Structures are given as structure tokens and as C-alpha cells.
């Protein structure tokens, strides 16, 4: 026993010594190295594609790449914390960063200007992609490109065809305009219920967390005419009667079905994955979801992918005219403090060569859309008429009109999104018995406060 | 029936009732982990109470690391062990040295150390997470297991010092004095007399430190990233983000993760409870 | 637990006083050794306690952070939640622990086995347990509502989907995880009470309740108080239960200061705001810490 403890102590002491020496060196990236953080994909192949490309680039350029693949929220958290202490990687690819982090980081002068990288493919990028990447830096008093557009996504609607058929509907029975389209699923639910099936018609995400609820609300806002909530020169325009009315209608249209029992009660707590789960469990007939990930996840089951799951884009407006899709563009950024800015830029310039970008995006199973029109035109993969989902997504996100998220006009809107102001307004209606007008006023009040913190 | 017999019968019913309530209360969440781990992926999202066709499939997936989130599972188990053992050893080393100095070497300002330890003991660990992150950046320790080890040692040591001080009070001073007369130096007393006699306390505190680090999520999550570096709880947290809900894999991995602390706890339980008291894992 | 040990080993007291009397006359060489021996702990304390506290206070010193914190509608709700969590979580848990410790004083094999099983929640790592409770309470697919559905053919309550239920669920999770630990502490406390006291009470014909109120309670009151304070402080810093059981939902209505701080720091991207959030617990924390430190120090020397 005696010897035992002594040995333990010795081991402990040497561990302490090891820890002590570990304290000394700062993690330094040598000039020939790049530290890259990449947001993990939803499929293994997507990660593998990134890993393979990085390995190849490493060889071609004789630069060591330290690649870390993390999930979406982790990337944001770590980057925020890293920026606080000035310990940042050289390249970061984020998926939700365009909403929650990048605009404010650009505003605070925490990102490298990547205009030269973007310019190298400027003719290729779509207008919305360029708009999304152009952000304001308040320290240097200028608009510039602070992110490299990498991939896009907009709202899609996934529908179970078998559930429609069960109550005697066909895919063609789904109406094409906003209110009629979503109301249709209430009818489906009523009919399913009368057959004793405990299924909900609408899978609206309504939780004050992650991205889905915000995606849904803001697409509704645009569909009801509220696209001008922030003007392109960055002014908050929420008191504009048309915008206010659109906000009220959106809130009303999202919360009333919930209160009437057409949306699962748990939706108020759904994370981004949960509406997908509810859909796969056939608890809901349809769910709005950014991207075609629901269908894409079932690609290896041809029956589901080709026959049972239907993807619909954003419905036409109630007036029958096409509505712009709110297109999110995932940026890749170089944080200020990177020790190898030139290397990082060289890597990004190579990565956004249309051919390279296309190869990567195909591995996402078209879950993400190209940010370059030429990719879609030159590679038949994107317009494959046999694929029932991909062409809908491409049509919505590239062919039809799109608008950028409002953070590119004013980073204050990024605070509105991270604080989940609108989903909280929904909860004020469903949980605290406010009416949509009151909830809108309350939200507007908070949004004005947040905008005051971002004065040019 | 006499009053006495009636009251004894009542007593028995009471014990029986309370026992069943306690069993259900304790075992329900644990049954739920096991239940889900034995279901198939699709069945997880159903309204079953018992697994329809219990299968060890999920465990197989975890063992063979065939699900992409679990690709480096054993690596991460290794990290958890490495961090846990390092924390235990460092806590024992620093704790015994400090308590030896305070209580056996009678240094003048020992009370300051005791107070310092007390202060650390009563600070909620999570409240320091934000500054800790910044500080680890300044020490150059981000994404380094040493950062997590340092945090856990910091919060485990005060408790170790208390227990060691309490325990060493029962070791007769005459032993030290006799050794001194024989010309022993403080390190000799420390190694030859103090440590051997403290053995039961060392076991208890070692276990306590190991359990503390096994429970830790927040700091491991904030300070570590990347599949090869993180500990198992961080990966378990990651399951909640994604397009699939492999709760069966999650729960199977959780069970495997829970086995080592269970074995250790039930193995040294007597030593932990006896003589000393039980080590508290700080929440 | 310091308190318990002190009760258990009265020998400690005499030794400590003797120790105090001898606290003079260390040789110079010994002083060097003593210095070398305490250096590791002092280094840890300075590097990982003093520095983070100082840095944290500095981070949270900007008045603008507090202005923006107090204007956030989530904040007042969070304060109320934190207080409810402490009030119910800590007190219910300790009361149950005190009563259960009495039950576990019973002799016999069954009690021993039951205690072994009862300790499980404490030995199982926190994260898996909380994830399990979260999934168990899921309104659609959770075990509890499945059982309710099978037994009564009705939908169970939305455990995690309404504010009060969700807060209750978090409190339940906290109690479930920590009840065994505190029961054990009180069990040790009870064991330290001399059996003769109970025997004397038996001779006087005291009932169970009388024995509890006249013997157990007075002797354990001090300990109970210290445990309440300690448990309150730890519960104040409890991040995992809220994070993994309710996730702060629905609609950010069940956050407590510890989780809101992390959210503000790392989700809203404002570490200063996050630090300000936790620092608003200081008016509660500081008096508790002072009281507790005084109590702990005293109990160490006197009992």
C-alpha cells in the first residue's frame, strides 16, 4: 500500500510537471499552416468531401491544414469566445453565421476584408449572394465584402403524399397560393381525424431557438408583403403600415392553427431537427423546412424519395403573384487575428472555383444550393428532371426572385434573430394570451431598442 | 388483532409502499435510457413503453463506431479517462501537499490557505465559465485537455484539502515527532508517515475527483473541439443537432459512458462512506 | 462534506486545539519545504481562481451591459425562475433527504439493498441522466406520456411545452440527481447522534414524531442550515439540468441565471453581457458565501 501510494504520487507529480510545461507555449500557427473550422454536414459524404479537398489542397500548396469539423452552434460559440481573447482560426465556414454572428463581427471590425477573394469570381456570384456578403464596418466606415458566399438555402415545404391520398387527395389538389396552400392541410387533418388518425396537419416550427422558427416567420413576413422591414440603406421601417400589417398577419397565421390544434403542441420546443423527426414519424402531414434536407435524408430509400415525399416551394402570394424567397447564404470568413491571411485567401480563392464549389455542393445532396448561376447551367445534376426535389429547390433559390436576409442592410437584425424576437412574439400569443397586434408592438419595441445599438 | 400487531402490519405496509415509490422514482429515468438504447431508430419515435423487439444493435454501432457521430467514440472514452485520471492524480498531489503543510507543518498563515480553499469551494463553477474561456486563450490552452484538467483540479482541490485536514487530525502527532527526532525531513515524513496513513482518504478523494471530471460538460464543451480531442459528454450533446435523431445510439453510448463511474463508485463505496464521508460532486 | 466529518470525529477538535498551541518554532529549512509544498496550490489558486474572478469582474464592469440586460424581457423571467428553482429545488430536496435519511437508518438487508439502488442517480453521470429525463418527458414520444396513454388512453400533460410544467420538470430532474447525495450526508449526520439519546427517549416513552422533533431536529438543525446554504449556492450554478432538460424553453421561459449567462455570452455573442448576467446573482451570492464560510470555519474548529 505504501509503495503504491508513493508511486501514485510520483506519477501525479510528473503529471503536474507535464501540465506545468504545457502552460508555457502559446498555440502558434506557423506561417505555412492554416487552421480551419468547418461546419459539419448532415451527411458523412459532405464531411468527407471537405476533408478530401483540404488534404488535396494541402499537398498542392505545401501548407499544413489543421481542419476541425464542428456542428453549427459550436462553431459560432467557439468563434465568439475566440474573438473575445484574440485566439482565432484562419478560415471558418459557418452555416448559421450569416444570421447570428458574421454581420456583427464585420460591424465591429473583427473580420478580414475578403473583397479580393470575392472579386476573383464576382461575375459568377448571384446578386443575392453578393448582397449577403457585403456588410458594413462601423470602425472603418465602409461597406465591403467580409464573407465569401459558399452555399445557399431557402424555405421549402415537405409533404407526405400517402397521407393526402389516405383522405382522397392527390398532389395536384394542393392549392398554389399562400393562405389556401397552408389551410389545405387543416382540411387534411380534419379528414384524418375523422378516420381516427392522430396526425397533425401543419408542422410549423415555433420554438425560440435555433433557426427554423425564424426561417418560417420571415418567409411568411415576405409573403405577406413585409420585405421592407429594413431598407437597403439600413433603416428600420417597422412602423410602416404595410410592414406592420404583414407582421401581424404572419403572427396571426402561424399562431391560430397552433391554438386550434393543427400544429403539435411540442412545436413550441422544436429544435431544428425535431420537425424533421415529427415528419419522419408521420406525426405531421407537412412541414416547412429550410432546404430539401427532409427528402435528401431519405435518398437511399427510393420509394420515399421519389414517390412519397413531395417538395413544394414557397406558395404564390394571395394575389397569385410569385413571392421572393428569403435566401440565406452561408459565408466562409477569415477572422481578424488570423496569422496567415494570405494563405487563407489563397485557399478560399481556390475553393470557390466553380468546379471545386460544385463538387462540394453535390455532396450535400443539393441540400444546399449553388451561389453561382453558371454551376446550375453547366451541370445537369442540378436540373435533373428525374429528381422531384432538387429542381424545386434550384427553381426557388436561383431562378425565381430571392431577397437577402436583412442583416446585410443592418447588423442589428442579426441581434433580432439571435434574441429570437419574433418566435418570442409567437409565444406571447400562444402562451401569454396576447393578440397579434400587441405581440407585434412588443416585438417592434424590442427591435427598436436593438437597432439603437447599431447607429452608423 | 392487538394494537401492537396492527401497528407492525401498518409499518410493514408503509415500508413496502415507500420502497416501491423510491424504486420507481429512482429507476424510471434509468429504465428509459435502457429502453431507448434497445429500440430501433424508427421505434424511438413511437408510443411504446417496452421495446417491441429489444436488440443490442445500438450497442454494436457504438462499439464498432459505425455511426458517423461516433467515429471516434473510443478515442473520446480515452480522453475522458485521461482527463479523469489526471484530475484525480493532480488533486491528490496538490491536496495532500497543501493539507500536510497546513496541518502537520503548522505554517503561520495556514488559515489563509484554508480560506482560499473555502472560497473556491463555494463559488458556483459555471459562473466562471465565461472568464475561464478567455483566460485559457491567454494561456494558449484552447482546445487543449490541460485546460479542462486545470479547471477541474481547481474545483476539486478545496474539497480534497478539507477532507485531508479532517482526516489527518486523527493521525497522532507523536508519529511525526518521533520521526523528527530520528532526523527525518518534511518530505520523508510526508512520504513515509503521512501518505500511507492517509490511504483511505486518498481513495475517497481520488474517486471524488474522477467522478467530478466524469460529470463535467460545460467546460469540456467550451474548451475542447474536434472529434479527437473532446470527451464523451460533448459528443452526447452533439447528437441533439442534426437531421436524424438516433436516440438509441445516444443512449447506448450514454450507458457505456456511465459504466466506469458506476463500477468505481460501487467498488470503493465502503471506503468512501466509511471513516470519511461521501465525496460530493459539485453541481 | 466538512460538517459531517466534524460531527463524526470529535477527536479532530482536541487535536486541532493542541495543534494550535504548538504552532510556533518551525526551522528555516522546514519553512522552505513548506513553501515548496504549498506552491502548487497557491499557483492554482492565483492562476485559476483569482485571475478568472478578476477578469470576470472586469468583463462585467461595463454599465452598458446592465442597461441592455435589464431591457431584455427574458431577464426578469429568468430571475423569477432562478428564485423558484432555488426555493423549491433546494428545499424540497433537502426536506426529502432529511426524512429519507431517517428511513435508511432502519436495519435489515432490504434497506441496505434499497440504499444501493437509491444511490444510482448520483453515480450515473449527469448528462446521460438529464438527456434521459428530457426524452422521458417528451410530450409526443416520452415514456411518461406513453404510459399514461396506455393506461388511460388520454394525452399526458405537455411536460416540457408549458412554462410551469417545464420549470417543474427541471426541478424534478435536479432533485432526482442530487437527492441521494444529500440523503447520504444526513444519514451520516444521524449516525453521529449517540444512540443513547434515542434510548433515553424510548425510556421516556417518546413517539417517533417526538423523537424526531426533540432529538434529531435540534441536533441536526445546524447541519441542515449549512447544507441548505451550500446546496443553494451549487444549485445557483447548476447549468446542466436546465440546459438538457428544458433547454430554457419553451420560448426562453425557463432559463436560470447560469444558463442565460452562457446564452448571452455565446449565443448572442456578447461575453460582457453574459458575465453581467451572472454577476447580478452577487447580491444573493455574497451574503450566502460570507455566512457559509463563517459557519464552515466555525464548525471545523468547535464541534
PDB file of N, CA and C in Angstrom, chain A residues 87 230 287 338 436 446:
ATOM      1  N   UNK A  87      -7.858  34.672 -30.051  1.00  0.00           N
ATOM      2  CA  UNK A  87      -7.261  33.391 -30.429  1.00  0.00           C
ATOM      3  C   UNK A  87      -8.181  32.746 -31.445  1.00  0.00           C
ATOM      4  N   UNK A 230     -36.556  46.296 -43.121  1.00  0.00           N
ATOM      5  CA  UNK A 230     -35.331  47.091 -43.048  1.00  0.00           C
ATOM      6  C   UNK A 230     -35.027  47.524 -44.481  1.00  0.00           C
ATOM      7  N   UNK A 287     -44.354  19.914 -43.332  1.00  0.00           N
ATOM      8  CA  UNK A 287     -43.600  20.851 -42.511  1.00  0.00           C
ATOM      9  C   UNK A 287     -42.758  21.760 -43.393  1.00  0.00           C
ATOM     10  N   UNK A 338      -6.088  36.283 -37.675  1.00  0.00           N
ATOM     11  CA  UNK A 338      -5.525  35.122 -38.362  1.00  0.00           C
ATOM     12  C   UNK A 338      -4.056  35.389 -38.631  1.00  0.00           C
ATOM     13  N   UNK A 436     -52.253  39.311 -31.783  1.00  0.00           N
ATOM     14  CA  UNK A 436     -51.141  39.554 -32.712  1.00  0.00           C
ATOM     15  C   UNK A 436     -50.700  41.021 -32.756  1.00  0.00           C
ATOM     16  N   UNK A 446     -38.836  46.057 -28.892  1.00  0.00           N
ATOM     17  CA  UNK A 446     -37.537  45.431 -28.647  1.00  0.00           C
ATOM     18  C   UNK A 446     -36.609  45.632 -29.848  1.00  0.00           C
TER      19      UNK A 446
END
